[in-house]
PDB file of C-alpha atoms in Angstrom:
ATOM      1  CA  UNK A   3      -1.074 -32.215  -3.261  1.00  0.00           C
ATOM      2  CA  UNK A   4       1.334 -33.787  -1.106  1.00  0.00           C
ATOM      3  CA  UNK A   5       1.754 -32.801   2.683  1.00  0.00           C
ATOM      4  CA  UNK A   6       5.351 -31.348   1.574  1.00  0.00           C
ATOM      5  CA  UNK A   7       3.946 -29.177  -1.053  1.00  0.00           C
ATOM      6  CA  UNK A   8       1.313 -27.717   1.529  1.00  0.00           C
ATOM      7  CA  UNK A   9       3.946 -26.660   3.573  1.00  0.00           C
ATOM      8  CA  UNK A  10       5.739 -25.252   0.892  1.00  0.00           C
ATOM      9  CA  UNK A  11       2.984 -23.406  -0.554  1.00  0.00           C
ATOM     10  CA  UNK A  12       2.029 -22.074   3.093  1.00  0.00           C
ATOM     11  CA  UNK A  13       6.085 -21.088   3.319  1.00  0.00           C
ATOM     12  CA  UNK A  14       5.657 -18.701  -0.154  1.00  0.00           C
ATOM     13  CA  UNK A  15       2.456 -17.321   0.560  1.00  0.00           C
ATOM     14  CA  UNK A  16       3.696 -16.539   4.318  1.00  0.00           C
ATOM     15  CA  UNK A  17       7.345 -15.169   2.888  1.00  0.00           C
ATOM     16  CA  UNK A  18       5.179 -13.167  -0.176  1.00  0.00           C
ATOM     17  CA  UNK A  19       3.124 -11.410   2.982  1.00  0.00           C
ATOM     18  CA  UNK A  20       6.229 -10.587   4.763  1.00  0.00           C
ATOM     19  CA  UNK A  21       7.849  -8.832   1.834  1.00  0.00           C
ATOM     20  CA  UNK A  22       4.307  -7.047   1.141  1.00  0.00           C
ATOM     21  CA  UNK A  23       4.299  -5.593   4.643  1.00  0.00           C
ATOM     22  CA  UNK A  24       7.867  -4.610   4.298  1.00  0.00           C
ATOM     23  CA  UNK A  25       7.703  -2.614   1.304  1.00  0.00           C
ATOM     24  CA  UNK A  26       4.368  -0.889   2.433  1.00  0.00           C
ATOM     25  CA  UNK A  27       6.547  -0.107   6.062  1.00  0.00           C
ATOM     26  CA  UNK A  28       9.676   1.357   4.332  1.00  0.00           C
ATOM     27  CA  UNK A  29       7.342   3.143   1.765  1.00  0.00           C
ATOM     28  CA  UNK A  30       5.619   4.749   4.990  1.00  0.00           C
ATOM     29  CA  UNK A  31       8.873   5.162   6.876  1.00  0.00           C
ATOM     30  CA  UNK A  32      11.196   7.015   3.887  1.00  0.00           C
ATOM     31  CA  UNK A  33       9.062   7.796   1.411  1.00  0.00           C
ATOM     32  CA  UNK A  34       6.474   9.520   3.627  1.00  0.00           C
ATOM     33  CA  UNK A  35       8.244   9.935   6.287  1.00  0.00           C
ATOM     34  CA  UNK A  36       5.700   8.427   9.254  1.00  0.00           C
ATOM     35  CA  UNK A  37       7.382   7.249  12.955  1.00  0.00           C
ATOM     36  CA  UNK A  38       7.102   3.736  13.547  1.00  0.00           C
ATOM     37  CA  UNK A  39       4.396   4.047  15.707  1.00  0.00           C
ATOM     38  CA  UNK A  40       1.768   5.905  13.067  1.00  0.00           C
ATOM     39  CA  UNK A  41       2.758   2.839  10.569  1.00  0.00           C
ATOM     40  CA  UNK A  42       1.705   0.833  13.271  1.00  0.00           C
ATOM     41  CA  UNK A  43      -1.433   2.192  13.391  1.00  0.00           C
ATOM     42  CA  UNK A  44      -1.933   2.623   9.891  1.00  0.00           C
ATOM     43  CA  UNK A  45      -1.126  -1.079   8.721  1.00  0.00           C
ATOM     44  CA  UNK A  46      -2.532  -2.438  12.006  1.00  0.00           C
ATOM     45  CA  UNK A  47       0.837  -3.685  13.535  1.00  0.00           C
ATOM     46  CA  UNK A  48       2.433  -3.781  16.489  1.00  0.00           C
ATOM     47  CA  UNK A  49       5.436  -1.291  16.505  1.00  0.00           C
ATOM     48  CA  UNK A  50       7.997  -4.322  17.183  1.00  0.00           C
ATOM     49  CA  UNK A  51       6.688  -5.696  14.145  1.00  0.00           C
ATOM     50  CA  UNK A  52       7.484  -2.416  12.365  1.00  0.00           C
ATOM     51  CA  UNK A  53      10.540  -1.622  13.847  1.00  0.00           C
ATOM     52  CA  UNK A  54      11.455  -5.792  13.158  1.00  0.00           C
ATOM     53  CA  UNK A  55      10.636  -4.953   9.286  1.00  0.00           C
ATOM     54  CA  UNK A  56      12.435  -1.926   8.928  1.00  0.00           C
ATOM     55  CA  UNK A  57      15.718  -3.912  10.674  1.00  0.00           C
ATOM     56  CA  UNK A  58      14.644  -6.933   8.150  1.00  0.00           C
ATOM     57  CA  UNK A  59      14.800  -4.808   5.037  1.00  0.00           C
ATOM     58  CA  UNK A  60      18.242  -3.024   6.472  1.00  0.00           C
ATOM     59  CA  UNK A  61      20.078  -6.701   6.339  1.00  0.00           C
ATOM     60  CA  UNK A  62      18.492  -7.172   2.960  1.00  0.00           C
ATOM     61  CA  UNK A  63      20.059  -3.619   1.709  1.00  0.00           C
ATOM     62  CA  UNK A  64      16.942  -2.146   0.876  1.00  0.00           C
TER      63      UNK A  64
END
């Protein structure tokens, strides 16, 4: 595999981990209704990350 498609690959996988982590944060935040800092906790992230998902999935309309 070229060079290019490594780095593309590596783009997917990374952008299919980001969209994992923000389902499993809005799940926690509206569906469960856990404060940014328990899903921090729980999913072993730092609560910017959490709070950076949550805005992420806002712009996307989720």
């Amino acid at each position: 595999m070229s060079a290019r498609g490594l780095l593309e690959n590596y783009d997917q996988v990374r952008l299919t981990a980001k969209r994992r982590r923000m389902e499993l944060v809005v799940q926690a935040f509206f569906q469960r209704g856990m404060n940014t800092t328990a899903i921090a906790q729980d999913l072993q992230l730092t609560e910017q990350e959490v709070c950076d998902l949550l805005e992420d999935a806002n712009r996307a309309g989720w």
